[in-house]
Short mmCIF file of C-alpha atoms in Angstrom, two decimals:
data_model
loop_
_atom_site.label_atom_id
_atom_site.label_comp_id
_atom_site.label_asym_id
_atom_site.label_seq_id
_atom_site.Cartn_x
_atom_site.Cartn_y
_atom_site.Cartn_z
CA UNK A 1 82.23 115.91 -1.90
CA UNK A 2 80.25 117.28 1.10
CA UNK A 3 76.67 115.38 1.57
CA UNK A 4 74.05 118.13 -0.21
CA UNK A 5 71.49 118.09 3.18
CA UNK A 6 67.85 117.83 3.40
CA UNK A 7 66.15 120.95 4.91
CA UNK A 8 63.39 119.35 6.61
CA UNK A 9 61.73 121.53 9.67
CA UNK A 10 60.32 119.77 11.52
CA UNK A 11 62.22 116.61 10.44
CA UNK A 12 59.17 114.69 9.51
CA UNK A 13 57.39 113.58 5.99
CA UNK A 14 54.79 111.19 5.02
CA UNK A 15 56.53 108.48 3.39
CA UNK A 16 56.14 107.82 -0.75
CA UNK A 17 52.76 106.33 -1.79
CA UNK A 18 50.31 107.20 1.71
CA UNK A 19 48.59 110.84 1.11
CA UNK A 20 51.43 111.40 -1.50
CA UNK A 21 49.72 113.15 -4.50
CA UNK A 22 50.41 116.68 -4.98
CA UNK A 23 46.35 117.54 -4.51
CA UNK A 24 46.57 115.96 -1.17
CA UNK A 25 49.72 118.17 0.22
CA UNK A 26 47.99 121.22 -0.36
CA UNK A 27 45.13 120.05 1.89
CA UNK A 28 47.46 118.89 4.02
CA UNK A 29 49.40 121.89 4.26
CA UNK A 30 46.02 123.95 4.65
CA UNK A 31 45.01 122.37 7.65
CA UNK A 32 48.40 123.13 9.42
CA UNK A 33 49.84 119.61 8.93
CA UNK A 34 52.80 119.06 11.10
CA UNK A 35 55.59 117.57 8.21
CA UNK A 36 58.46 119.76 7.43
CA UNK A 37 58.13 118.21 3.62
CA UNK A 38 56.23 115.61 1.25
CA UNK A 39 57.49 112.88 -0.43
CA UNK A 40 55.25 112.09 -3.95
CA UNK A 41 54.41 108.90 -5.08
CA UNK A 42 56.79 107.10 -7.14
CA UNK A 43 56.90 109.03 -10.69
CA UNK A 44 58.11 106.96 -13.83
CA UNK A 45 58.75 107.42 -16.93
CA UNK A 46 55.34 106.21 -18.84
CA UNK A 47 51.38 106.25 -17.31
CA UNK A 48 51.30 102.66 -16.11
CA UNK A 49 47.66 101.35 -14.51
CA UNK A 50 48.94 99.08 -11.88
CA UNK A 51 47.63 96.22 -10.51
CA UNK A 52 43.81 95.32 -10.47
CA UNK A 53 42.18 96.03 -7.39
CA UNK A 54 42.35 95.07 -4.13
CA UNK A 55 45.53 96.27 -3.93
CA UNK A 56 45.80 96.95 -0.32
CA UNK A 57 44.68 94.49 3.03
CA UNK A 58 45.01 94.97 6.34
CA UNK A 59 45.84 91.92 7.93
CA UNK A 60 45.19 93.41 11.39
CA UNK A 61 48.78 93.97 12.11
CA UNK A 62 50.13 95.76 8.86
CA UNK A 63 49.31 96.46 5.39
CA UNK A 64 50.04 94.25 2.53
CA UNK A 65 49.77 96.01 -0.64
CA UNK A 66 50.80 95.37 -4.19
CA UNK A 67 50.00 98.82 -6.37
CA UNK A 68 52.59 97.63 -8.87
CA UNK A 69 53.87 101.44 -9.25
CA UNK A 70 51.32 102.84 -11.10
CA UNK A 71 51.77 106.41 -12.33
CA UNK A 72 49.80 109.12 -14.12
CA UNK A 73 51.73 110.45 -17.39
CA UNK A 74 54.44 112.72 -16.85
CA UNK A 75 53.01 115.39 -18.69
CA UNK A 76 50.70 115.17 -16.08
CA UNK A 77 52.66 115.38 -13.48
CA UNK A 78 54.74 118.58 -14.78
CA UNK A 79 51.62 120.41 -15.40
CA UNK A 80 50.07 119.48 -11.71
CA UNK A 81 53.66 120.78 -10.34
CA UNK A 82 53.26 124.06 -12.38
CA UNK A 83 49.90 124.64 -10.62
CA UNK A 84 50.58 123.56 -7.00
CA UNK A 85 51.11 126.54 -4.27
CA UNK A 86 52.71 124.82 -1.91
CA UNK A 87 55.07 126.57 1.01
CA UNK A 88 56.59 123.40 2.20
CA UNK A 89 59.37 121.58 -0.13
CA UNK A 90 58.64 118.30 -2.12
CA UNK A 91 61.09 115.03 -2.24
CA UNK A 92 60.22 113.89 -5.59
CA UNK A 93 60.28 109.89 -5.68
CA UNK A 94 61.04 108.37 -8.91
CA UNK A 95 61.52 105.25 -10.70
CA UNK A 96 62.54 103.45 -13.54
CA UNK A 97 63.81 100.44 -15.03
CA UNK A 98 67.63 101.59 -16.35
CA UNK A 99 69.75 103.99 -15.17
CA UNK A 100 68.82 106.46 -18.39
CA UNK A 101 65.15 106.20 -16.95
CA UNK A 102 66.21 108.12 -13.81
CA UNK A 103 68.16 110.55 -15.23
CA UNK A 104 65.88 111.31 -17.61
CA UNK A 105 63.10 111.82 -14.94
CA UNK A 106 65.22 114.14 -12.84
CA UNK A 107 65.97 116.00 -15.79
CA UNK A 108 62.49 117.04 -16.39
CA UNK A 109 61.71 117.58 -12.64
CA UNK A 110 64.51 118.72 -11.01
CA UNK A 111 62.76 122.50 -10.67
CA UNK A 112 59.74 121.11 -8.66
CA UNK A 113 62.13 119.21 -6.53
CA UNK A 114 64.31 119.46 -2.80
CA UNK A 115 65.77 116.26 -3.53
CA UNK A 116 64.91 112.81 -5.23
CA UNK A 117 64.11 109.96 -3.50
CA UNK A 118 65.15 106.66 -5.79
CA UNK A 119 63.08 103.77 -5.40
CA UNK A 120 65.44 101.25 -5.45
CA UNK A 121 63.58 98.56 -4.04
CA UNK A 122 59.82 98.50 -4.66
CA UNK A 123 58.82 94.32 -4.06
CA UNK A 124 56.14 94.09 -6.51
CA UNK A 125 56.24 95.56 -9.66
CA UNK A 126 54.63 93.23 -11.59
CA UNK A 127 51.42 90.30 -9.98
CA UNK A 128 53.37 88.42 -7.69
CA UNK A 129 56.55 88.43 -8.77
CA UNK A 130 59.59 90.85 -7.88
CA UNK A 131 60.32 91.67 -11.52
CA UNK A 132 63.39 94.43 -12.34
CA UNK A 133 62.78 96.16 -9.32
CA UNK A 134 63.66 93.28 -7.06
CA UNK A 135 66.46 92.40 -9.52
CA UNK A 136 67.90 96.52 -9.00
CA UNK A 137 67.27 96.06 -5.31
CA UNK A 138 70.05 93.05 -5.12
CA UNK A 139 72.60 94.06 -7.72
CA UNK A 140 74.62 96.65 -6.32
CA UNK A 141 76.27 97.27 -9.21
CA UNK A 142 73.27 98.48 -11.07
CA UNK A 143 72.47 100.75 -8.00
CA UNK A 144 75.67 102.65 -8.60
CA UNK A 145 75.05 102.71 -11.88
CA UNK A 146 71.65 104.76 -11.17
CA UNK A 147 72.58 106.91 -8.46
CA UNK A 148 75.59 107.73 -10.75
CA UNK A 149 73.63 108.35 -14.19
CA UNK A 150 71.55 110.57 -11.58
CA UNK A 151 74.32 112.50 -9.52
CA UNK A 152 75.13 113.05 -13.15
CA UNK A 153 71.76 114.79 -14.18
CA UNK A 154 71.14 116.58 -10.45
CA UNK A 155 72.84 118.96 -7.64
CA UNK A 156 69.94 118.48 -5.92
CA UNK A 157 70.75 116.10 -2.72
CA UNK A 158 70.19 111.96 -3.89
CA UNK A 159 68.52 109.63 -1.32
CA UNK A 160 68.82 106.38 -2.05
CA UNK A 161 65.84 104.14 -0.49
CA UNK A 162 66.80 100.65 0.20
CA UNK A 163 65.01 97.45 0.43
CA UNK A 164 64.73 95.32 3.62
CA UNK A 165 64.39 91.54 1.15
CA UNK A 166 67.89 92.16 0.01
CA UNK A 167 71.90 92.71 1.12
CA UNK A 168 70.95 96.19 1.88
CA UNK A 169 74.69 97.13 3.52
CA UNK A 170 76.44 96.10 -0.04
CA UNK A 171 73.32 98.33 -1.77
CA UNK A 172 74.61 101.38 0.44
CA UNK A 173 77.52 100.88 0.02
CA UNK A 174 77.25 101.20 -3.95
CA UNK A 175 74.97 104.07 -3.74
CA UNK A 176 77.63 106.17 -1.17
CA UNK A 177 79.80 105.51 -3.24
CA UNK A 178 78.30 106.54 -6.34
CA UNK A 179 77.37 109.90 -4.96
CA UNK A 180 73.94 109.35 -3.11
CA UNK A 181 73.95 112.14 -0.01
CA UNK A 182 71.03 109.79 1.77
CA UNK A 183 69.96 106.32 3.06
CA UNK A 184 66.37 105.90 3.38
CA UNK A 185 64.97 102.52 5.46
CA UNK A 186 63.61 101.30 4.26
CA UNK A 187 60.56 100.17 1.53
CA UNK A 188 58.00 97.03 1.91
CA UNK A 189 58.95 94.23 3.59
CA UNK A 190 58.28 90.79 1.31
CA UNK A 191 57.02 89.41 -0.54
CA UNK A 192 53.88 88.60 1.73
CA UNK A 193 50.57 86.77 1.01
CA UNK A 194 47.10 86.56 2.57
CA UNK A 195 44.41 84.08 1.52
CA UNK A 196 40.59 84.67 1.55
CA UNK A 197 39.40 81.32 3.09
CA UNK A 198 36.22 82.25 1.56
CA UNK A 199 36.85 82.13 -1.76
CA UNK A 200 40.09 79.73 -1.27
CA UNK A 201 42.14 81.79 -2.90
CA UNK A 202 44.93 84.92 -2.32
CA UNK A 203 43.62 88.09 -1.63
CA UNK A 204 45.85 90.11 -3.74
CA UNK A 205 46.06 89.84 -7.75
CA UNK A 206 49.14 88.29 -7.88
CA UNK A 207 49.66 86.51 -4.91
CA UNK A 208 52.38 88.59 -3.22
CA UNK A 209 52.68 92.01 -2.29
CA UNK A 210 54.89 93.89 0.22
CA UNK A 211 54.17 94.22 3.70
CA UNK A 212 54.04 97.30 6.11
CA UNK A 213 53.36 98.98 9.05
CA UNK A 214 54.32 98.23 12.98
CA UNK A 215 55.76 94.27 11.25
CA UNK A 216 58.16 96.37 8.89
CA UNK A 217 59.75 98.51 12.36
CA UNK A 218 62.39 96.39 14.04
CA UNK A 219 63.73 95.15 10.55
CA UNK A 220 63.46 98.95 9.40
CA UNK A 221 65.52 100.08 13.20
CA UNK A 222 67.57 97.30 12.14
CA UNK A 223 69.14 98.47 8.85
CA UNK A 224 69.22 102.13 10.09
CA UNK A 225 71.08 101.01 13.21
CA UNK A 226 73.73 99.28 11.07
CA UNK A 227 74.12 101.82 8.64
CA UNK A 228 74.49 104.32 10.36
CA UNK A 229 77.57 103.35 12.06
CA UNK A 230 78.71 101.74 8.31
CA UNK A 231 78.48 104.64 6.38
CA UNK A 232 78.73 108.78 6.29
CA UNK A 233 75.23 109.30 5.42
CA UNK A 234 72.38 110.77 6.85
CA UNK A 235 69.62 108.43 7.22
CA UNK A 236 65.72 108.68 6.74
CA UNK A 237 63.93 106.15 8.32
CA UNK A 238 60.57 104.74 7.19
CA UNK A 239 58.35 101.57 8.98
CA UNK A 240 56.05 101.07 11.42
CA UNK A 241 55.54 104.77 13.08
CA UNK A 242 52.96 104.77 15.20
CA UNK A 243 53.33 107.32 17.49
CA UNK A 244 56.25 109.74 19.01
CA UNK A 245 58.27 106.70 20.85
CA UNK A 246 58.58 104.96 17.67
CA UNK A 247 59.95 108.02 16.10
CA UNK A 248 62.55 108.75 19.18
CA UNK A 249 63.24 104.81 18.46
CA UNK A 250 64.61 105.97 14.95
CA UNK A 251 66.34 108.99 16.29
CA UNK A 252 68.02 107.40 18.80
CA UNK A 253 69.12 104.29 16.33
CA UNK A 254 70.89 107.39 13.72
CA UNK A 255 68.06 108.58 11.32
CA UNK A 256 68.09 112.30 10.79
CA UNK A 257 64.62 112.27 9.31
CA UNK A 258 61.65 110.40 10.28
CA UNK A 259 58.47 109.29 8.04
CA UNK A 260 54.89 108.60 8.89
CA UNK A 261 53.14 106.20 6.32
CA UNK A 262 50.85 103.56 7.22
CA UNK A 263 49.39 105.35 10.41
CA UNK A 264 47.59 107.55 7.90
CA UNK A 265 45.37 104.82 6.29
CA UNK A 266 41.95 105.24 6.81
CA UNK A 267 42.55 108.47 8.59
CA UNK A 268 40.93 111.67 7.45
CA UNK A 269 42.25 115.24 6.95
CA UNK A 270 41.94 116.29 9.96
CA UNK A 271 43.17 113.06 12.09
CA UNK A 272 46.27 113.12 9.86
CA UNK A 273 47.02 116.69 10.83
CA UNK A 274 46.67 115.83 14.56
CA UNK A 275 48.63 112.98 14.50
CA UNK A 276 51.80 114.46 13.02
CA UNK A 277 51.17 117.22 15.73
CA UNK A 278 51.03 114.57 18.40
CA UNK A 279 54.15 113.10 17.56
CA UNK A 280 56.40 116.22 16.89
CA UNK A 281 54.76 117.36 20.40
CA UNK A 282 56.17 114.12 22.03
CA UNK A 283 59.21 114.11 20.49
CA UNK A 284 59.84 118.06 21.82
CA UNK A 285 58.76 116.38 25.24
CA UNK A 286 61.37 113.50 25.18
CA UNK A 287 64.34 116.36 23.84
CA UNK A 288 63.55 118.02 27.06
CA UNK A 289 65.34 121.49 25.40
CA UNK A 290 67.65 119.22 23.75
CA UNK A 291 68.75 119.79 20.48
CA UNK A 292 68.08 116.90 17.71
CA UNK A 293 71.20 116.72 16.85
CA UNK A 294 72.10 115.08 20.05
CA UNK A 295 69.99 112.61 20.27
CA UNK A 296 70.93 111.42 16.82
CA UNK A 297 72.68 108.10 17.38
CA UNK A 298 72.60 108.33 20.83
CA UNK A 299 71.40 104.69 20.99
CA UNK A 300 74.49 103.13 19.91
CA UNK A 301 76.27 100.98 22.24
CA UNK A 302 80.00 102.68 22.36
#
């Protein structure tokens, strides 16, 4: 079957969990941001709190955070869906912990949504420890077993996020097989820990969390790098973007799509919006007239 494709113009989103309520993408969108989508926060299948705070530190060179998925109910969700104007499409992220979880979720959302993103591979679901997330991330099996139940549920296109802490080319594999239409690289890297020397103890409740920002790019380049010359699918790439070269990086190693996460924290409105414009600009500079599409890859050695 054909891969169901992404319209994404320009090919740029803010990556699941920064800015990624539906409140916020109406700002965004006011203010002329310069994404061709958004990608929601992870939405599962029962209003779950999360983790105690702090549940984000910057260690100076990337984030560690450990939200442990939390969610607002679903009924929630549907109705803020119902209300939102929005022009630009929405990936809705979801997650779950079986196979009926997912394809219950896209069942209820698939009107709001251009495609769902699976999160496959979130590193802390519970305080410190990797729980049934981690467990899904490494069993490919149960992967194909998701994207399946959801293929199942959905036309809409599938794209299958994958986690950096596990055999993410067997993972891939699984979910191309099982009918995803994307690869996204990738989620967290981790687990990860910072201590308060202060008060001798970890930062985070827990212990662990998962790690990103410019650390999580060359593992991120990595996996989109290999996959792409693996497997059929288009790729979105997620990890470390910082500014326009960082982007061309992913371009150039196969992704098709490119999103900008941690280099919104602590931003406002307004710095967000000029950011995305600054590295859409740059990447229009580096095509040269070029079209996209041949740049895609382009850094393979043949």
């Amino acid at each position: 079957m054909p891969t169901r494709l992404v319209e994404i113009h320009p090919p740029l989103v803010n990556a699941s969990g920064i800015f990624s309520y539906l409140d916020v993408f109406i700002r965004l969108e006011r203010e002329g941001v310069c994404l061709g989508g958004f990608v929601t926060k992870s939405i599962g299948p029962a209003e779950r709190s999360g983790n105690d705070n702090p549940v984000v530190f910057d260690t100076g060179y990337g984030l560690l955070n450990s939200l442990a998925l939390p969610t607002p109910p679903l009924e929630q969700w549907l109705a803020e869906f119902e209300g939102a104007d929005l022009e630009k499409p929405v990936i809705v992220s979801i997650f779950g912990f079986s196979a009926d979880d997912f394809a219950d979720l896209v069942n209820r959302l698939d009107r709001y949504a251009l495609a769902f993103e699976l999160n496959l591979s979130c590193p802390n679901v519970q305080p410190g420890e990797q729980s049934l997330m981690g467990m899904l991330a490494e069993s490919p099996d149960q992967v194909g077993q998701v994207v399946a139940a959801v293929r199942g549920a959905t036309d809409k296109p599938i794209i299958a996020k994958l986690s950096p802490n596990t055999d993410y080319l067997a993972t891939a594999q699984a979910a191309c097989q099982a009918g995803a239409d994307y690869l996204a690289c990738s989620n967290s890297l981790g687990p990860g820990l910072a201590i308060d020397p202060g008060l001798s103890c970890t930062v985070l409740p827990g212990g662990t969390g998962g790690l990103t920002g410019p650390p999580l790019k060359p593992i991120s380049l990595a996996m989109v790098y290999k996959l792409y010359d693996l497997l059929p699918l288009p790729i979105i790439a997620y990890g470390g973007v910082q500014c326009w070269q960082d982007a061309v990086d992913y371009f150039l190693a196969g992704a098709s799509i490119v999103g900008l996460g941690t280099c919104f924290a602590r931003k406002s409105t307004a710095e967000v919006v000029g950011l995305t414009w600054d590295i859409w600009r740059g990447v229009l500079e580096y095509l040269d007239g070029r079209s996209l599409s041949e740049i895609i890859g382009a850094g393979h050695v043949h």
